[in-house]
Structures are given as structure tokens and as C-alpha cells.
Amino acid sequence: MAQLLVVEDDERIRTALIRALRERGHVVSSAGTALAGLRQAVEDRPDLVVLDLGLPDLDGRELLRMLRAVSAVPVIVATARDDDDSVVEALDAGADDYVLKPFPAGQLDARIRAVLRRAAGATDGAPVPVTVGDLTLDPRSRRVTHAGTPVELSPKEFDLLAYLATRAGTVVSRRELLSEVWRLPYGGSDKTVDVHLSWLRRKLGESAADPRLLQTVRGVGVRLAEPGS
Ligand code: CA
């Protein structure tokens, strides 16, 4: 059971979605506009947001960017546009997963549970905390500290950092990251990876021009390693 926020302007879809998710045991609140959704996401602190991309007042991706500036809440995007570009753009903007409309409620529920499982750290994978330089990452609690200070990451940012941390010192290609972290083995663009890397860098207090832990190897990929190594 989770506390969910559904942001959807189509009343018919919204009502059906709320009912279906409540039947599956979730506590559901809703908003019909992007701005109301943003306000509720901040005030109600839901466990996860289901976000329609086509909203009347703001594009859902715009909302996502605004939301990401203030919150690391997991977001699943629902889109009627079944072109790769809008999905990739939503992932670039910080979505953790997506569903294509029309989708069965069971599929959305399965994705909600998967995203929440990841967010709760109930994944398999290395249960042992990893330390790289002054960065410590605990896969179980999904907590990250940098020089002793907690760093708040979105689920996808955490997944990306964790993937690199368990391969510390090794250069990982963007293609591998798209396949393993984003589950986009055939699609996606390098920009998706680069955008998230730039967010991670900012949160770790570094930049591409002055890298410390996150080191880009031109033409090959990126590695997480101790500064100066
Ligand atoms: Ca809509």
C-alpha cells in the first residue's frame, strides 16, 4: 500500500484510475492541473506521483522539472504519445518509469510496486555499503552520504550512482547505462544519461569541467572513482 498522487486532467480517466488504485489498496489523492499537482506533491509528500504528460496549464515534462527541483519523489509518467521522443524527454526530465495510454490498471500497479520496491531498496544486488573516496552509498537503505553529509537523490539518480559505484574505477558506456539503469536496451539517447550525470554532479558539488568522483572518458563513457585516480 502506498500513498499516491494522480495528476490527470481527464476526469473520466482520473476517476477510473483513482478507483482502480484504491481497489489495489493504495491511498490516492489527485489533482487536475499541473500547478495543483505540484502544490500537492510538495504539501502531501506522496510516496509516488502518477503524472499525465498532457495537462491544460503546463506540459507534464515542465511540471516534472519543477518537481525535481524541490523533490525526489518517484514519478511514473502516463503518456498517450507513443513516440520514443516524449518518453525519452520525460525520462530526461526525471521520470522513473512510464506507461503508455491506454494502459490496464494492473500494469500501472505493477510498475508502481516495482518503482517503490527500488525506492525502498528491496532490490537484490549488493547489500553492502560501497565507499568511493568520500562518497558512501548504502544499497539497502538507499542512502548516500558525501563527505559525511546526506545527499538526497531521486530513485533514478540513485540507481545510476549505485550502478557506477558497484563498478568503481571501471569505465561504463552510456549504452550500458541506458540498457541496465533505464531498461532501454534499444532506445534512449546519450542525453538521458548526460542529464542525470549533470544532476548527480551538481548534488555532489562538482562539474563536468572540474570533475572529482564522476569522471567522463571522452568517447568511451563514465566512471566513478576516487578523485585523482
Ligand atoms: Ca491529459
mmCIF file of N, CA, C and O in Angstrom, residues 4 14 20 39 51 56 71 73 76 87 93 137 139 144 158 166 179 181 191 213 215-217:
data_model
loop_
_atom_site.group_PDB
_atom_site.id
_atom_site.type_symbol
_atom_site.label_atom_id
_atom_site.label_comp_id
_atom_site.label_asym_id
_atom_site.label_seq_id
_atom_site.Cartn_x
_atom_site.Cartn_y
_atom_site.Cartn_z
ATOM 1 N N LEU A 4 -0.442 7.661 -3.016
ATOM 2 C CA LEU A 4 -0.183 8.061 -4.395
ATOM 3 C C LEU A 4 -0.845 9.394 -4.705
ATOM 4 O O LEU A 4 -1.906 9.714 -4.170
ATOM 5 N N ARG A 14 -9.227 10.046 -14.665
ATOM 6 C CA ARG A 14 -8.792 10.257 -13.277
ATOM 7 C C ARG A 14 -9.643 9.429 -12.312
ATOM 8 O O ARG A 14 -9.128 8.740 -11.432
ATOM 9 N N ALA A 20 -9.410 2.292 -9.418
ATOM 10 C CA ALA A 20 -8.615 1.076 -9.636
ATOM 11 C C ALA A 20 -7.456 0.991 -8.641
ATOM 12 O O ALA A 20 -7.135 -0.094 -8.137
ATOM 13 N N ARG A 39 1.722 21.600 -6.142
ATOM 14 C CA ARG A 39 1.465 22.026 -4.759
ATOM 15 C C ARG A 39 1.212 20.810 -3.863
ATOM 16 O O ARG A 39 1.772 20.678 -2.780
ATOM 17 N N LEU A 51 1.854 10.817 -13.255
ATOM 18 C CA LEU A 51 1.736 12.114 -13.919
ATOM 19 C C LEU A 51 1.360 11.985 -15.386
ATOM 20 O O LEU A 51 2.090 11.382 -16.174
ATOM 21 N N PRO A 56 -3.538 20.774 -18.971
ATOM 22 C CA PRO A 56 -4.002 22.012 -19.597
ATOM 23 C C PRO A 56 -3.126 23.234 -19.312
ATOM 24 O O PRO A 56 -2.973 24.089 -20.175
ATOM 25 N N SER A 71 11.884 18.079 -5.115
ATOM 26 C CA SER A 71 11.505 16.799 -4.526
ATOM 27 C C SER A 71 12.135 15.633 -5.274
ATOM 28 O O SER A 71 12.329 15.688 -6.486
ATOM 29 N N VAL A 73 10.637 12.645 -5.078
ATOM 30 C CA VAL A 73 9.552 11.653 -5.095
ATOM 31 C C VAL A 73 9.575 10.852 -6.415
ATOM 32 O O VAL A 73 9.786 11.421 -7.489
ATOM 33 N N ILE A 76 5.941 8.229 -12.061
ATOM 34 C CA ILE A 76 5.641 7.424 -13.250
ATOM 35 C C ILE A 76 4.812 8.291 -14.178
ATOM 36 O O ILE A 76 3.786 8.845 -13.783
ATOM 37 N N VAL A 87 8.785 9.976 -24.452
ATOM 38 C CA VAL A 87 9.160 9.105 -23.339
ATOM 39 C C VAL A 87 10.578 9.436 -22.877
ATOM 40 O O VAL A 87 10.843 9.603 -21.688
ATOM 41 N N ALA A 93 13.683 14.319 -17.972
ATOM 42 C CA ALA A 93 13.199 15.314 -17.012
ATOM 43 C C ALA A 93 13.085 14.733 -15.602
ATOM 44 O O ALA A 93 12.715 15.433 -14.679
ATOM 45 N N LEU A 137 27.602 4.840 -0.226
ATOM 46 C CA LEU A 137 26.298 4.543 -0.792
ATOM 47 C C LEU A 137 25.820 3.221 -0.199
ATOM 48 O O LEU A 137 26.532 2.219 -0.267
ATOM 49 N N PRO A 139 23.115 0.457 -0.542
ATOM 50 C CA PRO A 139 22.053 -0.018 -1.432
ATOM 51 C C PRO A 139 20.794 -0.441 -0.673
ATOM 52 O O PRO A 139 19.709 -0.412 -1.220
ATOM 53 N N VAL A 144 22.771 7.925 0.610
ATOM 54 C CA VAL A 144 24.069 8.340 0.094
ATOM 55 C C VAL A 144 24.593 9.460 0.982
ATOM 56 O O VAL A 144 23.850 10.381 1.330
ATOM 57 N N PHE A 158 19.790 7.612 -7.913
ATOM 58 C CA PHE A 158 20.410 6.626 -7.033
ATOM 59 C C PHE A 158 20.811 5.375 -7.824
ATOM 60 O O PHE A 158 21.929 4.857 -7.672
ATOM 61 N N THR A 166 29.128 0.218 -7.870
ATOM 62 C CA THR A 166 29.485 -1.202 -7.768
ATOM 63 C C THR A 166 30.517 -1.579 -8.827
ATOM 64 O O THR A 166 31.031 -2.688 -8.823
ATOM 65 N N SER A 179 20.800 0.664 -21.015
ATOM 66 C CA SER A 179 20.261 -0.686 -21.002
ATOM 67 C C SER A 179 20.016 -1.171 -19.579
ATOM 68 O O SER A 179 18.961 -1.725 -19.268
ATOM 69 N N VAL A 181 20.353 0.636 -16.430
ATOM 70 C CA VAL A 181 19.734 1.522 -15.430
ATOM 71 C C VAL A 181 18.355 1.987 -15.894
ATOM 72 O O VAL A 181 17.409 2.043 -15.123
ATOM 73 N N LYS A 191 21.777 11.681 -24.196
ATOM 74 C CA LYS A 191 21.375 12.871 -23.445
ATOM 75 C C LYS A 191 20.700 12.473 -22.132
ATOM 76 O O LYS A 191 20.880 13.145 -21.116
ATOM 77 N N LEU A 213 34.682 12.838 -8.505
ATOM 78 C CA LEU A 213 34.316 11.419 -8.454
ATOM 79 C C LEU A 213 33.786 10.901 -9.791
ATOM 80 O O LEU A 213 34.051 9.773 -10.182
ATOM 81 N N GLN A 215 33.897 10.840 -13.480
ATOM 82 C CA GLN A 215 34.875 11.191 -14.492
ATOM 83 C C GLN A 215 34.434 10.709 -15.868
ATOM 84 O O GLN A 215 34.197 9.522 -16.072
ATOM 85 N N THR A 216 34.286 11.639 -16.794
ATOM 86 C CA THR A 216 33.908 11.296 -18.158
ATOM 87 C C THR A 216 35.154 10.923 -18.943
ATOM 88 O O THR A 216 36.163 11.621 -18.877
ATOM 89 N N VAL A 217 35.071 9.803 -19.635
ATOM 90 C CA VAL A 217 36.166 9.413 -20.515
ATOM 91 C C VAL A 217 35.652 9.600 -21.933
ATOM 92 O O VAL A 217 34.782 8.862 -22.398
#
